[in-house]
mmCIF file of C-alpha atoms in Angstrom:
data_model
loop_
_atom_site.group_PDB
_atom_site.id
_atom_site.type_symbol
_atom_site.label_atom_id
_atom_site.label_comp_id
_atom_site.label_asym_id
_atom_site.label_seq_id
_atom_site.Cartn_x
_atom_site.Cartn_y
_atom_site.Cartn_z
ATOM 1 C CA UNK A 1 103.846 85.571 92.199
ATOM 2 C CA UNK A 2 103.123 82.886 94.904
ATOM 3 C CA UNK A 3 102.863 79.273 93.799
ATOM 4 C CA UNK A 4 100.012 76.855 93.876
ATOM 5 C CA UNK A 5 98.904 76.464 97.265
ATOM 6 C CA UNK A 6 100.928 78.651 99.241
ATOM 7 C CA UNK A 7 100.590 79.767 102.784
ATOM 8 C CA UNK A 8 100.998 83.642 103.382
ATOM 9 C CA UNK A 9 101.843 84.313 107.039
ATOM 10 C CA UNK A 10 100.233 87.750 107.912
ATOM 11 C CA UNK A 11 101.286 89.788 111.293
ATOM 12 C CA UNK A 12 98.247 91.789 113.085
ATOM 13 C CA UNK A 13 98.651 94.375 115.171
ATOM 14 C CA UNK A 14 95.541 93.526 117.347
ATOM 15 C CA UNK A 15 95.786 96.172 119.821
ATOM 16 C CA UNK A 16 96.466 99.220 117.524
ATOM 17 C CA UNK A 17 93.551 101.501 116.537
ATOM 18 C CA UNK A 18 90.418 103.058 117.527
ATOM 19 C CA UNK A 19 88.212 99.861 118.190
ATOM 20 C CA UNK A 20 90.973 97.132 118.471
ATOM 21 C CA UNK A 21 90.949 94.689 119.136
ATOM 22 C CA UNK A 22 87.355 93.604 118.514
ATOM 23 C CA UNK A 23 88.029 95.367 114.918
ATOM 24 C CA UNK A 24 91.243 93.454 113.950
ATOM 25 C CA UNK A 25 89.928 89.873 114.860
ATOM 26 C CA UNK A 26 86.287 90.342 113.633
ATOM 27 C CA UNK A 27 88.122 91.638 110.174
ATOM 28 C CA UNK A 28 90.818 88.910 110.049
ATOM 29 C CA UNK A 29 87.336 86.723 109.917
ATOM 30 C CA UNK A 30 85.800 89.345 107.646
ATOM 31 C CA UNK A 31 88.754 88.635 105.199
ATOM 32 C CA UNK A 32 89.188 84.536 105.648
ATOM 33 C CA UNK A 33 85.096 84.159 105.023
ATOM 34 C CA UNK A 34 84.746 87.392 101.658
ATOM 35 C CA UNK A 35 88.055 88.421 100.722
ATOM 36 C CA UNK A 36 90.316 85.376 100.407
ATOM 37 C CA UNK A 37 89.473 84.899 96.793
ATOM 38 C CA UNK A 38 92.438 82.751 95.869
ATOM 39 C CA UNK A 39 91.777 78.895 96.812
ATOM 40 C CA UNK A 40 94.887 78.128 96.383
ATOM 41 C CA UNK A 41 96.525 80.603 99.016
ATOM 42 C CA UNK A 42 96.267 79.880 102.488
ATOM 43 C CA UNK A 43 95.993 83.161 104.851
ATOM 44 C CA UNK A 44 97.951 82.484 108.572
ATOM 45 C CA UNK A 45 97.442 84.727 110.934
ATOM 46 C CA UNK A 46 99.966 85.788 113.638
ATOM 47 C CA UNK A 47 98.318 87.820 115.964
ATOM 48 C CA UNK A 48 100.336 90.064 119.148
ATOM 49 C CA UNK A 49 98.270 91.802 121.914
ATOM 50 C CA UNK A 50 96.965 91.455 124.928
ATOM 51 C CA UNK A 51 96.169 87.714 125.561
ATOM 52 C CA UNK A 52 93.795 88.334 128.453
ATOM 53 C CA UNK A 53 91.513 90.394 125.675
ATOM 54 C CA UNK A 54 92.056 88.273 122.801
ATOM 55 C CA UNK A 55 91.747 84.656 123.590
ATOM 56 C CA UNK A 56 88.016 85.087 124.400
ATOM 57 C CA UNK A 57 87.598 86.747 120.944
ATOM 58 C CA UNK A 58 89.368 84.709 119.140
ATOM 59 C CA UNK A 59 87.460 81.960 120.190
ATOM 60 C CA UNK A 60 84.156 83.365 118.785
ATOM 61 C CA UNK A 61 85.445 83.418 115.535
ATOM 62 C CA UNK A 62 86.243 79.588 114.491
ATOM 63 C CA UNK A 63 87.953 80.455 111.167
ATOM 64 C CA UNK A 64 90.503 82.506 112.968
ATOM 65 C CA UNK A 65 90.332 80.185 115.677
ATOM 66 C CA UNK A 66 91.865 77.855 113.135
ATOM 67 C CA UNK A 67 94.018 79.711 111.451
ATOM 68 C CA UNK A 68 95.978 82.152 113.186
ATOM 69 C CA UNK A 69 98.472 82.423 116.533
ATOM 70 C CA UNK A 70 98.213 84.445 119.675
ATOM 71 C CA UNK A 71 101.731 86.316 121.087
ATOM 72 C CA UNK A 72 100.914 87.751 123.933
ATOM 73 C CA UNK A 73 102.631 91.189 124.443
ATOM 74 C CA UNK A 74 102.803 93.176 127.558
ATOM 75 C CA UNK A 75 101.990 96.680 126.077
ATOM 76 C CA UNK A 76 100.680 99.203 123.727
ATOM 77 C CA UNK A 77 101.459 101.529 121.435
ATOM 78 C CA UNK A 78 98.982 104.585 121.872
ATOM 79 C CA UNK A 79 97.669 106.946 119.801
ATOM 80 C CA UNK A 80 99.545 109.996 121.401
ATOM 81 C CA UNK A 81 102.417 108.420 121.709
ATOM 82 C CA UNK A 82 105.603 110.047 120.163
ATOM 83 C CA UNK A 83 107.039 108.074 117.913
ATOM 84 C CA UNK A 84 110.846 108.279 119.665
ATOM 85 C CA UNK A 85 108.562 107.898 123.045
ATOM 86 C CA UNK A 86 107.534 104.538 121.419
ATOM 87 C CA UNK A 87 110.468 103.630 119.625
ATOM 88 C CA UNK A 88 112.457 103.907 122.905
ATOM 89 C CA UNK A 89 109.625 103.024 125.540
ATOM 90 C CA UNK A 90 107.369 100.301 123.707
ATOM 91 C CA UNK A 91 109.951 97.835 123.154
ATOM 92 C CA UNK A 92 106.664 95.000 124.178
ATOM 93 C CA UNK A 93 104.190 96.417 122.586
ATOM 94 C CA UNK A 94 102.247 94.546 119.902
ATOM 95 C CA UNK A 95 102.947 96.835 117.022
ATOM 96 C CA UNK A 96 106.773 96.645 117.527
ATOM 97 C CA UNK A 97 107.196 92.500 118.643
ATOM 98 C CA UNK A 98 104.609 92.097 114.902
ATOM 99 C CA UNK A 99 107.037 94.471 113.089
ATOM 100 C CA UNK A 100 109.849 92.468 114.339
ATOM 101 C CA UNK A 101 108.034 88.835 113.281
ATOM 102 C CA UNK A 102 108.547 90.565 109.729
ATOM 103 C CA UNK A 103 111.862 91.008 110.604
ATOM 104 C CA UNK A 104 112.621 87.541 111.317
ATOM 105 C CA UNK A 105 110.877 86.075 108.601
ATOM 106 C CA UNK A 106 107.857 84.848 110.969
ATOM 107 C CA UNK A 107 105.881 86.978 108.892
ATOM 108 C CA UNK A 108 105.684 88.136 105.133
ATOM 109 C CA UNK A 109 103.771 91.671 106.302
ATOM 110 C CA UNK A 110 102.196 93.414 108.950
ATOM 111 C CA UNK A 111 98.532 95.178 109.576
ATOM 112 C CA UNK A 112 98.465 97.813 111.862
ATOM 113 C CA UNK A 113 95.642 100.630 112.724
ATOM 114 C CA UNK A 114 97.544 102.054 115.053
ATOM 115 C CA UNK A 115 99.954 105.352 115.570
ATOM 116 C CA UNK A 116 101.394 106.133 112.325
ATOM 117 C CA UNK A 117 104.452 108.157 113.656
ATOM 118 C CA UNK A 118 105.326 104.731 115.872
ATOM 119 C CA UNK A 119 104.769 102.316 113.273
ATOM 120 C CA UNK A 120 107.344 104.079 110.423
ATOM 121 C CA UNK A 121 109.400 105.068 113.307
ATOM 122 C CA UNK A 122 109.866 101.480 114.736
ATOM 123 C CA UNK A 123 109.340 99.629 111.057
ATOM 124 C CA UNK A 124 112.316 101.989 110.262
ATOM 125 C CA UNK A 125 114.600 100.875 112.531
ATOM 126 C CA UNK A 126 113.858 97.467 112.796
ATOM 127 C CA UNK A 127 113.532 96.603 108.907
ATOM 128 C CA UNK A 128 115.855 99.452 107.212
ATOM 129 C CA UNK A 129 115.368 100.699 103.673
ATOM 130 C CA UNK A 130 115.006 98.456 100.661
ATOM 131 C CA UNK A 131 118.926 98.470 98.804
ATOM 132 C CA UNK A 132 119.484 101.938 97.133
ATOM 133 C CA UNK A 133 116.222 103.474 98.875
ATOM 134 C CA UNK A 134 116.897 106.680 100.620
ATOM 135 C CA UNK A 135 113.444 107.462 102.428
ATOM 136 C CA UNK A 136 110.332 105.223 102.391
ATOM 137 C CA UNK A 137 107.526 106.751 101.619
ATOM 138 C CA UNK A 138 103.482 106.613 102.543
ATOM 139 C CA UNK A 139 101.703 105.201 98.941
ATOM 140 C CA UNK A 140 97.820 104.404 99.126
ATOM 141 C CA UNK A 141 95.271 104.433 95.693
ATOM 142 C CA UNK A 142 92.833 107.475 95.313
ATOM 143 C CA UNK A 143 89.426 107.014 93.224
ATOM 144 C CA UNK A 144 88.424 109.522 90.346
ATOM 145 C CA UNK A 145 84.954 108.990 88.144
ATOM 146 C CA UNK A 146 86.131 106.972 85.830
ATOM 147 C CA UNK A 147 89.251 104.315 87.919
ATOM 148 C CA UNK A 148 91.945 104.879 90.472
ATOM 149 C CA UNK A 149 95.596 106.726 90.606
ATOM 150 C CA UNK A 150 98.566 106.334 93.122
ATOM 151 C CA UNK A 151 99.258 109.237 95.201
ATOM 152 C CA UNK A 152 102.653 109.481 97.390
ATOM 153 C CA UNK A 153 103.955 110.618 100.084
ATOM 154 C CA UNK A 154 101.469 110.844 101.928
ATOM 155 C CA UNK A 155 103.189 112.205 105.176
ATOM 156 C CA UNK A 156 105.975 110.527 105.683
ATOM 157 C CA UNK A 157 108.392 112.564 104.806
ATOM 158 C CA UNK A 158 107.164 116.286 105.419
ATOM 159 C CA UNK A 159 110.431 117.651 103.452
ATOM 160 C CA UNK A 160 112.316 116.299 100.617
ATOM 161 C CA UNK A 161 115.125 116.728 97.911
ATOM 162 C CA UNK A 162 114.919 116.061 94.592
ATOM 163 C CA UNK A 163 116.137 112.571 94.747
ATOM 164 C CA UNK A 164 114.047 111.442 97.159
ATOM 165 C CA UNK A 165 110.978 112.940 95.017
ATOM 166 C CA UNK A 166 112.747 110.875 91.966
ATOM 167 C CA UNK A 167 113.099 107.685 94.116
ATOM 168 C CA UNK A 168 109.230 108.049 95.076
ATOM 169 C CA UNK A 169 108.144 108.430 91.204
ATOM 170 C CA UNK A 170 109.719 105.455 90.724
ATOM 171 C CA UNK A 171 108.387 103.197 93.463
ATOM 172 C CA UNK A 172 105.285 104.531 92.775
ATOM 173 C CA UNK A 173 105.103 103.469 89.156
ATOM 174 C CA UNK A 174 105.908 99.744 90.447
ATOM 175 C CA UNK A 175 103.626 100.023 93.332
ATOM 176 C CA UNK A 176 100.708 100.956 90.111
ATOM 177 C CA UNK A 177 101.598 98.676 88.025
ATOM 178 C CA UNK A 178 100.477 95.568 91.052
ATOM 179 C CA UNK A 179 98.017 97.727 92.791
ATOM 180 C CA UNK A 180 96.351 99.475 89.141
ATOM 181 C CA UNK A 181 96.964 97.033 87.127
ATOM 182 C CA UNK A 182 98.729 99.619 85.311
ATOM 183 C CA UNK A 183 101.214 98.333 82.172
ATOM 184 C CA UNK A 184 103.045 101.367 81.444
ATOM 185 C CA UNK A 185 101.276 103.875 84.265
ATOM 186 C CA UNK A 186 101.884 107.792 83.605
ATOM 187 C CA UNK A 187 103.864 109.395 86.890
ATOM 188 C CA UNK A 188 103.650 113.233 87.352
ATOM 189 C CA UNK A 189 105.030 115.888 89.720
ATOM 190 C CA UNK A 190 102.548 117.762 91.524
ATOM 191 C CA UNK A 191 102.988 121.249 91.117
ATOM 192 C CA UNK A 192 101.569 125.026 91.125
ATOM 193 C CA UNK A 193 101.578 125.248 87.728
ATOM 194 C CA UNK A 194 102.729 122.952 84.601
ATOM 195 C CA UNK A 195 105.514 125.121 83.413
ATOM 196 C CA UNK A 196 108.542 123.717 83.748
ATOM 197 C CA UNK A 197 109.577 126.594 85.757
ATOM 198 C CA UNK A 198 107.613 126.493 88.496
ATOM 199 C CA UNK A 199 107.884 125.120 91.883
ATOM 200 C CA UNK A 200 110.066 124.532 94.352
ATOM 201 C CA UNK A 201 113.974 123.700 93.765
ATOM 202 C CA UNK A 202 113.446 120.383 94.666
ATOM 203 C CA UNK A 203 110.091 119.780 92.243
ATOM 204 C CA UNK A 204 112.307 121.317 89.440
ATOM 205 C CA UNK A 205 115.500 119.445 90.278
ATOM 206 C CA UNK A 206 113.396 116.007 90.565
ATOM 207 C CA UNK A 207 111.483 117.167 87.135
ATOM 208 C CA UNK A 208 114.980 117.527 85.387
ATOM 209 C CA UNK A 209 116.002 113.986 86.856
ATOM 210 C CA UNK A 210 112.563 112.166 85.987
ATOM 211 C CA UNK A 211 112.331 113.789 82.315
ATOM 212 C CA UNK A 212 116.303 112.331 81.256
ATOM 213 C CA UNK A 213 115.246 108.831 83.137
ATOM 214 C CA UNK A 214 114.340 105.439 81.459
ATOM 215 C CA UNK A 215 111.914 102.926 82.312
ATOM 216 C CA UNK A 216 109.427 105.844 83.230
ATOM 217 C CA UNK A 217 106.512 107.286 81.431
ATOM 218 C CA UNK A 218 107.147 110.470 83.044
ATOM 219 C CA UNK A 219 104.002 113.315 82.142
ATOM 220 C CA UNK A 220 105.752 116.198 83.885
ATOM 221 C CA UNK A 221 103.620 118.414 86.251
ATOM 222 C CA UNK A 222 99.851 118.266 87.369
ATOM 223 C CA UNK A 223 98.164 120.900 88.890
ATOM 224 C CA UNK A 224 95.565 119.798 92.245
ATOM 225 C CA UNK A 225 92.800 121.336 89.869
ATOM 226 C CA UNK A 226 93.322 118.024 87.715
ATOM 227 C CA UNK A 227 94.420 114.936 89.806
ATOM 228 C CA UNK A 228 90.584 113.814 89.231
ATOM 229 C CA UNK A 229 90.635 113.878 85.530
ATOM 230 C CA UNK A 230 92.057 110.419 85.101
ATOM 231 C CA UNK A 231 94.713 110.832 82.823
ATOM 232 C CA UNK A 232 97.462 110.609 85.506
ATOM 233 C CA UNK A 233 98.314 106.915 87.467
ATOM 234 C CA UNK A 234 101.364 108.149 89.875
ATOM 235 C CA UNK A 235 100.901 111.594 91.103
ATOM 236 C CA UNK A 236 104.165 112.195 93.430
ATOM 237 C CA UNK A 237 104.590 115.256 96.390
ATOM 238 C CA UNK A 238 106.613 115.737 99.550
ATOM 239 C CA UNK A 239 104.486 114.190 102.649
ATOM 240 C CA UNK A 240 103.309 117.660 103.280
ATOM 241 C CA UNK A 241 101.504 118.671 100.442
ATOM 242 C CA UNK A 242 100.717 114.791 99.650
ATOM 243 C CA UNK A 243 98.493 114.782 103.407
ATOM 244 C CA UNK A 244 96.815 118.132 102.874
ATOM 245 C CA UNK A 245 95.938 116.817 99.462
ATOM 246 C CA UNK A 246 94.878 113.703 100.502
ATOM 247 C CA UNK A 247 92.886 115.140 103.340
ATOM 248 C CA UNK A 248 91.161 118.208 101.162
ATOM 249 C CA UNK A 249 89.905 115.590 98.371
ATOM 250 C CA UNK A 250 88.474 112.956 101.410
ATOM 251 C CA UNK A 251 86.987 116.034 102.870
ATOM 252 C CA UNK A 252 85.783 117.297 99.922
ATOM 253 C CA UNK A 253 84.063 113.829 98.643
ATOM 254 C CA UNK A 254 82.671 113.732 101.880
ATOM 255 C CA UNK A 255 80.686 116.681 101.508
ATOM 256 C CA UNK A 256 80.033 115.864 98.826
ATOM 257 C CA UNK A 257 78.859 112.328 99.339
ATOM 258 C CA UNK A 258 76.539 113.858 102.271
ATOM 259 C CA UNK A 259 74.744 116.534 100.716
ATOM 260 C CA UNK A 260 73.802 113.575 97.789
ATOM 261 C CA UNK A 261 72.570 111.247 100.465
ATOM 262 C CA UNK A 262 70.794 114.459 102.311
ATOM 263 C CA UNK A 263 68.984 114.774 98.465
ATOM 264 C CA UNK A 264 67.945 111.197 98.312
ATOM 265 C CA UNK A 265 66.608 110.932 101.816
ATOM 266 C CA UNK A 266 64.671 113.755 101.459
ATOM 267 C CA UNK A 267 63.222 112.967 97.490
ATOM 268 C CA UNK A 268 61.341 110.095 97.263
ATOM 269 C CA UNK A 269 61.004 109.753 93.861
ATOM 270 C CA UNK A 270 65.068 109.817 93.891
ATOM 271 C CA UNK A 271 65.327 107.746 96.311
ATOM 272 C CA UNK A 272 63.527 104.762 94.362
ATOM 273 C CA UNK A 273 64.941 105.337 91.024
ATOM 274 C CA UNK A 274 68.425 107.173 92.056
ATOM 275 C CA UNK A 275 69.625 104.949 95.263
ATOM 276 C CA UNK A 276 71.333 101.710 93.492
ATOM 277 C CA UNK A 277 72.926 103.704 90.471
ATOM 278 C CA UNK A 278 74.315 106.664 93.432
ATOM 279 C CA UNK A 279 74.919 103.325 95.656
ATOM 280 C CA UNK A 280 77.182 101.760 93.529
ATOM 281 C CA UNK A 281 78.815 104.612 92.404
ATOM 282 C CA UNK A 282 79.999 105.729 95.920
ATOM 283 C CA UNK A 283 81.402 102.421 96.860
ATOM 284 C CA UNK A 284 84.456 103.131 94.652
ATOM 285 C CA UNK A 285 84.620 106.222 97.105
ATOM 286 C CA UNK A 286 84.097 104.148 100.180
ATOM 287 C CA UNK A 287 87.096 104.906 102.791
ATOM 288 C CA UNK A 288 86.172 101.631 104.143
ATOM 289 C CA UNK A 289 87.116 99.767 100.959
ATOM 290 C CA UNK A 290 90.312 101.607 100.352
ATOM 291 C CA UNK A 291 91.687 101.267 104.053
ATOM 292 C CA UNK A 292 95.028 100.460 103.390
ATOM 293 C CA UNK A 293 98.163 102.492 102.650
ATOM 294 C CA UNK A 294 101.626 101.164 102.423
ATOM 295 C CA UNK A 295 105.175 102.220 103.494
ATOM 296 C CA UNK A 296 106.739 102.055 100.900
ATOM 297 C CA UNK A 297 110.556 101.568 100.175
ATOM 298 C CA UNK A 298 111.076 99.734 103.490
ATOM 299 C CA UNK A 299 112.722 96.123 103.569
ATOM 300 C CA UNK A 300 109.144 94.450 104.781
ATOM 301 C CA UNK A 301 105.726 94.704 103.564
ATOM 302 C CA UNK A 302 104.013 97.291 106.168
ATOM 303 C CA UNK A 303 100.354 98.157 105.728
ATOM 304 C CA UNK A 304 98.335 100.696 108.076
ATOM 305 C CA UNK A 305 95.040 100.716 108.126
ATOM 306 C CA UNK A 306 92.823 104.105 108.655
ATOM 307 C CA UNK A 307 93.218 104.589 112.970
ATOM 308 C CA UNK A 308 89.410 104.465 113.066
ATOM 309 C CA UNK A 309 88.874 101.416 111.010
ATOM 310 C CA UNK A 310 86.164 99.074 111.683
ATOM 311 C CA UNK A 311 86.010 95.084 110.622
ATOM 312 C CA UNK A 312 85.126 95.368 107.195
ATOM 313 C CA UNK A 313 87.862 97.877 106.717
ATOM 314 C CA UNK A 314 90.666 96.263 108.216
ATOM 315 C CA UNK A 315 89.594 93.145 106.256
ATOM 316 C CA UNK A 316 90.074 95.276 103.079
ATOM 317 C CA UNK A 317 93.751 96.562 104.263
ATOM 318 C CA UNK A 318 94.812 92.562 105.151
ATOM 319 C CA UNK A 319 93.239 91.835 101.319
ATOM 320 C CA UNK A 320 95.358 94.710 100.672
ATOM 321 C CA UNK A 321 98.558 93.669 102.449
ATOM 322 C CA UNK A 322 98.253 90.234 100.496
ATOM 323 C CA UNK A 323 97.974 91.579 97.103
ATOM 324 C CA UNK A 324 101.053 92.919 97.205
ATOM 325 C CA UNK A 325 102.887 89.904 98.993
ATOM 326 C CA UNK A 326 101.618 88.373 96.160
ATOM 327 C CA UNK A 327 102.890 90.429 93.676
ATOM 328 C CA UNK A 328 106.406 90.419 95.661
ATOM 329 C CA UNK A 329 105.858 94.155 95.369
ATOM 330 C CA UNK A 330 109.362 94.713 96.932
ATOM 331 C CA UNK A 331 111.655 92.799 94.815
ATOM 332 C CA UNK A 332 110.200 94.414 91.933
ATOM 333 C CA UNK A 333 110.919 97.647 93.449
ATOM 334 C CA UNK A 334 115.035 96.666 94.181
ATOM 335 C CA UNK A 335 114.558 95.141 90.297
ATOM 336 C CA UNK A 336 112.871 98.311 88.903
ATOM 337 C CA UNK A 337 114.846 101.338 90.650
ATOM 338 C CA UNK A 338 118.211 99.214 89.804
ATOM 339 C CA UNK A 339 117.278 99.270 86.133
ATOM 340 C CA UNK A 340 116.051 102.479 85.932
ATOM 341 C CA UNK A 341 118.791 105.277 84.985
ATOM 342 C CA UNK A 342 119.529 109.053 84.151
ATOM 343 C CA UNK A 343 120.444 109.466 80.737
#
């Protein structure tokens, strides 16, 4: 945990995503003025982009005026860029020059909206894996009716073994136990079926290594009829079947979410007596509020933001990236997947 009055030095990506940088700045002063909880922790900004752009922004906003440092940077990473195209190619652009502040202790994390495929790609190569960590892996939290549950990958890694798959249970039972809240969180496999012999080799193979591990609350398999129950905290996947989840259930709420809204708009007796008990309800759904995801497993804390985040939402993914700065999220993981062990 930080100590009493310490300053956190945060790297923005200000020209990455759909409405940067007007997004990024007017959310770092979003964050500083209804997020920054903590009186005792003092949020620094350094910010890379385009200074031509930013300096007359930055200006508006006297909070991040005061606390936070232009780099100007030379070029962009786009959205359709490949990520070897920007790996190779981008070598100015403000997402790489903030990963590499990271790199060189300038910064203690990064917020980026921008290309996903670039930003592993280039964190990757500039940071490295944490000791021991084979792949790193996408993480974010995922609401159900009743509290939230960690769900990885979420696309980084499209195919995987079965130790990767172990590795990822385990940073994803550290990563809930800062981001939950979570004591003793229960991790399971998701799978076709709960059987244990079901799936594919490398679900069974990481099964056989997670149920003879220690320092695990392992709960076997979960089928994608019950990730919304509740009774799971860590629900691990390969980044394929992690994204179409993912994407299915946000779809789904979505739907969902309209057709209620639809129903209340149209009723006004609803409306009147329905609106603050629905409202409330669907903030804990609110993609705005739960705009960050993590890379996990990397040697540097790397939060991306939703590509078509707006203020308040990139706000929520700096809050995010502080939380678990704070928790020194990544020497707990080096700690945690050094203790735990196959039996």
């Amino acid at each position: 945990m930080l100590s009493v009055s310490s300053e956190v030095v945060i790297a923005l990506d200000a020209m990455g995503g759909d409405f940067a940088p007007v997004s990024v700045i007017q959310g770092a002063d979003f964050f500083l003025n209804n997020l920054l909880f903590d009186s005792n922790i003092k949020v620094f900004f350094r910010i890379y982009g385009d200074q031509q752009k930013l300096l007359p922004l930055i200006t508006q906003y006297k909070k991040v005026n005061d606390n936070a440092e232009l780099t100007h940077c030379s070029d962009d990473v786009l959205a359709n860029d490949k990520p070897s195209f920007a790996l190779r190619y981008r070598k100015d652009s403000s997402m790489r020059i903030a990963i590499e502040a990271v790199k060189h202790g300038k910064a203690a994390g990064i917020v980026s909206s921008g290309n996903t495929g670039a930003l592993m790609a280039i964190s990757r190569f500039i940071l490295g894996t944490l000791p021991n960590i084979y792949r790193p892996a996408i993480v974010s939290t995922c609401p159900t009716q009743s509290k939230s549950f960690t769900l990885l990958d979420l696309g980084a890694n499209v195919d995987c073994n079965a130790d990767s798959l172990f590795q990822f249970a385990l940073m994803g039972s550290i990563f809930a136990k800062v981001a939950l809240k979570i004591d003793d969180p229960a991790v399971a496999l998701l799978n076709i079926g709960t059987e244990e012999v079901k799936g594919t080799d490398s679900v069974r193979g990481a099964f056989e290594l997670l149920k003879n591990a220690s320092g695990i609350n392992f709960n076997g398999y979960i089928e994608a009829s019950e990730f919304l129950d509740g009774k799971i905290d860590v629900i691990v996947a390969d980044g394929f079947v992690g994204n179409v989840m993912l994407k299915t259930a946000e779809a789904t709420a979505n739907t969902f979410i309209n057709i209620i809204k639809q129903e209340l708009y149209n009723s006004l007796m609803a409306k009147i007596f329905l609106k603050s008990k629905f409202s409330k309800a669907l903030t804990r759904f609110n993609p705005r509020v739960r705009s960050g995801a993590m890379f996990l497993g990397l040697n540097g804390i790397i939060v991306k933001s939703h590509g078509n985040s707006d203020a308040i939402a990139f706000a929520h993914a700096i809050k995010f990236a502080l939380d678990v700065i704070s928790a020194n999220l990544n020497q707990k993981i080096i700690n945690g997947v050094g203790v735990s062990s196959i039996e």
